[in-house]
Structure formats: C-alpha cells, structure tokens
Tab-separated table of C-alpha atoms (C1' of nucleotides) in Angstrom:
chain	number	residue	atom	x	y	z
S	1	MET	CA	-15.029	37.741	53.753
S	2	ILE	CA	-14.224	36.521	50.961
S	3	PRO	CA	-10.356	35.747	51.324
S	4	ARG	CA	-7.685	36.676	48.727
S	5	GLU	CA	-7.096	33.325	47.982
S	6	PHE	CA	-10.414	33.278	46.500
S	7	PHE	CA	-9.707	35.345	43.480
S	8	THR	CA	-6.403	32.435	42.270
S	9	GLN	CA	-8.751	30.618	41.255
S	10	SER	CA	-9.352	30.586	36.889
S	11	PRO	CA	-11.695	33.352	35.975
S	12	VAL	CA	-13.950	31.345	35.189
S	13	GLU	CA	-14.552	29.246	38.528
S	14	CYS	CA	-14.570	33.064	40.589
S	15	ALA	CA	-17.458	33.784	37.654
S	16	ARG	CA	-19.107	31.157	38.493
S	17	THR	CA	-18.878	31.350	42.302
S	18	LEU	CA	-19.015	34.962	42.702
S	19	VAL	CA	-22.944	35.018	41.774
S	20	GLY	CA	-24.833	35.195	44.968
S	21	CYS	CA	-22.447	36.838	46.857
S	22	GLU	CA	-22.118	39.912	48.245
S	23	LEU	CA	-20.153	43.174	46.851
S	24	VAL	CA	-20.086	45.580	49.171
S	25	TRP	CA	-18.839	49.205	48.017
S	26	GLY	CA	-18.207	51.358	51.027
S	27	ALA	CA	-21.920	52.746	52.272
S	28	CYS	CA	-23.538	50.297	49.404
S	29	SER	CA	-24.062	47.214	48.365
S	30	GLY	CA	-25.899	43.711	46.573
S	31	ILE	CA	-26.211	40.271	45.841
S	32	VAL	CA	-24.142	39.537	42.147
S	33	VAL	CA	-26.236	37.883	40.279
S	34	GLU	CA	-24.521	38.066	36.992
S	35	CYS	CA	-20.876	38.251	35.948
S	36	GLU	CA	-18.410	37.391	32.704
S	37	ALA	CA	-15.429	35.538	32.773
S	38	TYR	CA	-12.158	37.009	30.555
S	39	ALA	CA	-9.606	35.304	29.817
S	40	ALA	CA	-6.242	36.414	29.908
S	41	VAL	CA	-4.353	33.770	27.574
S	42	GLY	CA	-6.038	33.114	24.371
S	43	ASP	CA	-9.370	35.102	24.677
S	44	PRO	CA	-9.967	37.295	21.728
S	45	ALA	CA	-12.753	39.207	24.127
S	46	CYS	CA	-10.631	40.229	26.411
S	47	HIS	CA	-8.202	43.301	26.868
S	48	THR	CA	-4.612	41.689	27.055
S	49	PHE	CA	-5.988	39.822	23.465
S	50	THR	CA	-4.886	43.573	22.011
S	51	ARG	CA	-3.628	45.100	24.708
S	52	PRO	CA	-0.227	45.452	26.156
S	53	SER	CA	-1.425	48.347	29.073
S	54	ALA	CA	-3.703	45.163	30.174
S	55	ARG	CA	-1.009	42.784	30.091
S	56	GLN	CA	0.897	44.817	32.392
S	57	PHE	CA	-1.527	44.746	34.655
S	58	VAL	CA	-1.840	41.682	34.796
S	59	ALA	CA	1.485	41.105	35.267
S	60	ARG	CA	2.286	43.584	37.550
S	61	HIS	CA	-1.034	43.694	40.407
S	62	ARG	CA	-1.753	40.881	42.368
S	63	ALA	CA	-5.069	38.368	42.654
S	64	GLY	CA	-8.266	40.771	43.113
S	65	THR	CA	-7.252	44.371	42.287
S	66	ALA	CA	-9.647	46.483	41.088
S	67	TYR	CA	-9.654	45.999	36.557
S	68	VAL	CA	-11.695	49.469	36.390
S	69	TYR	CA	-12.451	51.387	32.467
S	70	LEU	CA	-14.163	53.694	30.433
S	71	ASN	CA	-16.283	51.697	27.382
S	72	TYR	CA	-17.946	54.022	24.809
S	73	GLY	CA	-16.415	57.041	26.043
S	74	LEU	CA	-19.710	57.575	28.945
S	75	HIS	CA	-19.808	54.213	30.660
S	76	TRP	CA	-17.263	52.242	33.198
S	77	MET	CA	-16.373	48.872	33.453
S	78	LEU	CA	-15.902	47.028	37.082
S	79	ASN	CA	-13.568	43.658	37.150
S	80	VAL	CA	-12.089	41.548	39.285
S	81	LEU	CA	-8.963	40.703	38.549
S	82	THR	CA	-7.924	36.763	39.045
S	83	LYS	CA	-4.037	34.856	39.666
S	84	GLY	CA	-4.623	30.832	39.333
S	85	GLU	CA	-3.566	28.803	36.673
S	86	GLU	CA	-4.936	31.038	34.573
S	87	GLU	CA	-5.260	34.409	34.729
S	88	GLY	CA	-8.472	36.304	33.448
S	89	PHE	CA	-10.683	38.801	35.218
S	90	VAL	CA	-14.611	38.741	35.825
S	91	LEU	CA	-16.500	41.430	34.815
S	92	ILE	CA	-19.550	42.442	37.247
S	93	ARG	CA	-22.140	42.453	34.999
S	94	ALA	CA	-25.688	43.415	37.396
S	95	ILE	CA	-26.445	43.072	40.874
S	96	GLU	CA	-29.520	42.842	43.404
S	97	PRO	CA	-28.956	46.451	45.816
S	98	ARG	CA	-29.187	44.757	49.365
S	99	ARG	CA	-27.839	48.639	51.479
S	100	GLY	CA	-27.413	51.588	50.451
S	101	LEU	CA	-30.263	52.247	47.787
S	102	PRO	CA	-31.698	55.052	48.570
S	103	ALA	CA	-27.411	56.532	47.912
S	104	MET	CA	-27.822	54.906	44.489
S	105	GLN	CA	-31.297	55.463	43.403
S	106	ARG	CA	-29.793	59.482	43.984
S	107	ARG	CA	-26.780	58.557	41.547
S	108	ARG	CA	-28.673	57.602	38.928
S	109	GLY	CA	-31.775	59.791	38.803
S	110	GLY	CA	-34.276	57.485	41.216
S	111	LYS	CA	-34.390	54.677	38.881
S	112	VAL	CA	-35.893	51.779	39.925
S	113	GLY	CA	-35.281	47.683	39.487
S	114	ARG	CA	-33.663	46.786	36.716
S	115	ALA	CA	-32.858	50.363	35.400
S	116	LEU	CA	-31.252	51.058	38.379
S	117	THR	CA	-28.355	48.013	38.347
S	118	GLY	CA	-28.973	45.741	35.824
S	119	GLY	CA	-25.363	46.210	34.032
S	120	PRO	CA	-21.833	46.899	33.758
S	121	GLY	CA	-22.219	50.302	32.531
S	122	ARG	CA	-25.546	50.701	35.678
S	123	LEU	CA	-23.758	49.053	38.073
S	124	THR	CA	-21.228	51.204	38.348
S	125	ALA	CA	-22.652	54.259	37.547
S	126	ALA	CA	-25.201	53.154	41.339
S	127	LEU	CA	-22.092	52.290	43.557
S	128	GLY	CA	-20.202	55.514	41.936
S	129	VAL	CA	-17.295	53.565	40.706
S	130	THR	CA	-15.235	55.482	38.425
S	131	GLY	CA	-11.770	55.389	37.103
S	132	ARG	CA	-10.265	56.545	40.328
S	133	HIS	CA	-10.553	52.707	41.380
S	134	HIS	CA	-8.542	51.004	38.937
S	135	GLY	CA	-5.958	49.766	40.900
S	136	GLY	CA	-7.763	49.687	44.325
S	137	ASP	CA	-8.190	45.872	46.098
S	138	PHE	CA	-11.580	44.050	46.428
S	139	CYS	CA	-10.398	42.552	49.420
S	140	THR	CA	-10.612	45.714	52.327
S	141	THR	CA	-12.963	46.400	55.099
S	142	GLU	CA	-14.000	49.198	52.217
S	143	ARG	CA	-14.946	47.084	48.613
S	144	ARG	CA	-15.292	43.416	49.901
S	145	CYS	CA	-17.486	40.356	48.891
S	146	PHE	CA	-18.289	37.912	51.132
S	147	LEU	CA	-20.990	34.752	50.563
S	148	ALA	CA	-24.507	35.572	51.632
S	149	GLY	CA	-25.899	32.467	51.678
S	150	GLU	CA	-25.842	29.245	49.488
S	151	VAL	CA	-26.528	29.864	45.708
S	152	THR	CA	-27.591	26.639	43.343
S	153	ASP	CA	-28.773	28.033	40.076
S	154	VAL	CA	-26.875	29.174	38.634
S	155	VAL	CA	-26.657	29.470	35.399
S	156	ALA	CA	-23.808	29.339	32.125
S	157	ASP	CA	-24.749	31.223	29.299
S	158	GLY	CA	-22.320	32.373	25.957
S	159	ARG	CA	-21.001	36.389	27.431
S	160	ILE	CA	-23.229	39.187	25.769
S	161	GLY	CA	-22.063	42.627	24.519
S	162	ILE	CA	-19.276	41.358	23.130
S	163	SER	CA	-18.206	40.833	19.173
S	164	ARG	CA	-15.728	37.999	19.935
S	165	ALA	CA	-15.668	34.698	21.599
S	166	ARG	CA	-18.784	34.655	22.280
S	167	GLU	CA	-19.431	31.010	22.257
S	168	LEU	CA	-17.884	30.375	25.338
S	169	PRO	CA	-20.065	29.564	28.175
S	170	TRP	CA	-18.526	32.385	30.533
S	171	ARG	CA	-21.082	34.359	31.205
S	172	PHE	CA	-23.199	33.166	35.030
S	173	THR	CA	-26.432	34.421	35.644
S	174	LEU	CA	-29.143	33.771	39.359
S	175	ARG	CA	-31.695	31.898	37.256
S	176	GLY	CA	-34.735	34.087	36.962
S	177	ASN	CA	-33.270	36.867	38.638
S	178	ASP	CA	-35.093	40.372	38.129
S	179	TYR	CA	-31.912	42.423	37.593
S	180	LEU	CA	-30.028	40.248	34.777
S	181	SER	CA	-28.564	43.074	32.343
S	182	ALA	CA	-30.508	41.268	29.359
S	183	PRO	CA	-32.657	37.465	28.675
S	184	LEU	CA	-30.521	34.653	28.765
S	185	LYS	CA	-29.751	33.742	25.051
S	186	LYS	CA	-32.969	30.959	23.861
S	187	GLU	CA	-31.369	27.917	23.428
S	188	SER	CA	-29.769	28.080	26.897
S	189	ARG	CA	-33.225	28.559	28.422
S	190	GLY	CA	-34.249	26.258	30.560
S	191	HIS	CA	-31.377	24.160	31.023
S	192	THR	CA	-28.133	24.248	33.908
S	193	PRO	CA	-24.942	23.265	31.448
S	194	ALA	CA	-22.101	20.861	32.198
S	195	ALA	CA	-19.842	23.688	32.458
S	196	CYS	CA	-22.060	24.314	36.329
F	1	DT	C1'	-32.874	52.119	15.828
F	2	DT	C1'	-29.801	55.798	15.903
F	3	DC	C1'	-26.272	58.098	18.770
F	4	DG	C1'	-22.936	60.924	22.339
F	5	DT	C1'	-18.428	60.194	24.176
F	6	DG	C1'	-13.242	58.602	25.172
F	7	DA	C1'	-9.177	55.637	26.004
F	8	DT	C1'	-6.555	52.988	23.483
F	9	DA	C1'	-3.041	50.554	19.248
F	10	DG	C1'	-1.569	50.679	15.471
F	11	DA	C1'	-0.834	52.480	10.886
F	12	DG	C1'	0.653	55.731	7.867
O	1	DT	C1'	-1.632	62.498	12.647
O	2	DC	C1'	-5.693	60.232	11.908
O	3	DT	C1'	-8.900	55.817	11.928
O	4	DA	C1'	-10.796	51.545	13.983
O	5	DT	C1'	-12.633	49.463	17.810
O	6	DC	C1'	-15.401	49.302	21.601
O	7	DA	C1'	-17.006	43.979	27.702
O	8	DC	C1'	-22.849	50.404	26.557
O	9	DG	C1'	-27.067	52.460	27.638
O	10	DA	C1'	-30.864	55.982	26.600
O	11	DA	C1'	-34.204	57.574	23.745
O	12	DG	C1'	-37.471	58.009	20.687
DNA sequence: TTCGTGATAGAG
DNA sequence: TCTATCACGAAG
C-alpha cells in the first residue's frame, strides 16, 4: 500500500507515479492508466485559481484526502490532494478494471471496455464515487492505492477537457492502454517528453 | 454536433 | 437574483 508520504510529492510527480498503481475502492479496483496534475498555485485550470472553497480545502486537509466534485451537473470527478513543497491535485481520469468487474458493469448499465472506466466521469460512476466521498482518505484499508508492478512506459501529454493552461504536459498515461479516455495529442505521439 | 445538469462565484 | 463557467458523456 502506498503510504501517505506518497502524496507529499508535488502534484506532477504524484500524477506521473500514480500511473500503473492499483486503485482500490471498496470491493472494486483498477489500474490507474491516466491522470492529470493540477497545481494549487499559478495554475489557471485548478479550482484553487478561482474558488476560495478549494483554497480552503487545501489549507484544511492533509495529503491523500479525496477532493470530489460534480461537474456539468452530472459527473463526479475524483481527485487526490497532494501536499509537498508544491500543493495541488491529481485527477484520476481512467482506470483499467481489476477487481469487482460485475459491480462496475452493473453501475454502468452493462458497459464494457473503454466505455466502462475510460473517462473521469465514467470511472467514478463505475466505482460508485459521489460527493459523500469528498474529504475522505485515500490511505485507508477501504480506499487505497498500491504499486502493481514495474511501470516504465508513461507518456506525458497536454491536459484535455479544459480551456486554460492546456499546454502544460501534465496529463500522464500508460502508453497504448485500451482504457484511455482519449487518444494522445498528435504532436505527442511516438515519443516520451523529457518530463518523464 | 448538441444538449442536459447543478455547484460555485462574482456582478448588479 | 442573475449569469457565466465548468477537469463530461450519451445520443444522434
């Protein structure tokens, strides 16, 4: 199991190393194959940039706390608070199912493959993540992450689905994985940026 | 491509 | 109050 200290790295470092880890959520689990970093300071795409409540959340909670919110009135987004020298969040964008597949499919109306957990809103629906998990802890027996083998092929790419600061290479994916929420941007395909 | 949906924050 | 915005996904 990943110790809390893991989440005392910078959000970028945390996001990069979280790829390939297994996320356990109750009876279900999956390998994190895609996530994005958001910096609490100086990142126009981070909630802290415009939301006082998000800044308070960072100040009042410790590393490894779940930051869950509803987007577009429909989709729950699952983030982890990271607090190192730099503070911020890691948004979990896609997982590859490991345990509890039937339960996930039930929650998703029988969806399979990428449509099941390939997307931030899809994976929360599959795992049953909702606002009641906001402020919860990622370092418990019920919800935790652990290393699931050696991971070498992580690709850094620009973040997606946002309108600001898209150029930052803070989206991290497991190369070629079938469960990614979207393909890599054209200019990033085929090489691994120095950030890795 | 369009559209549903609700929390948040800032303006008036 | 009103309005803009939003890290999305399903249907067509």
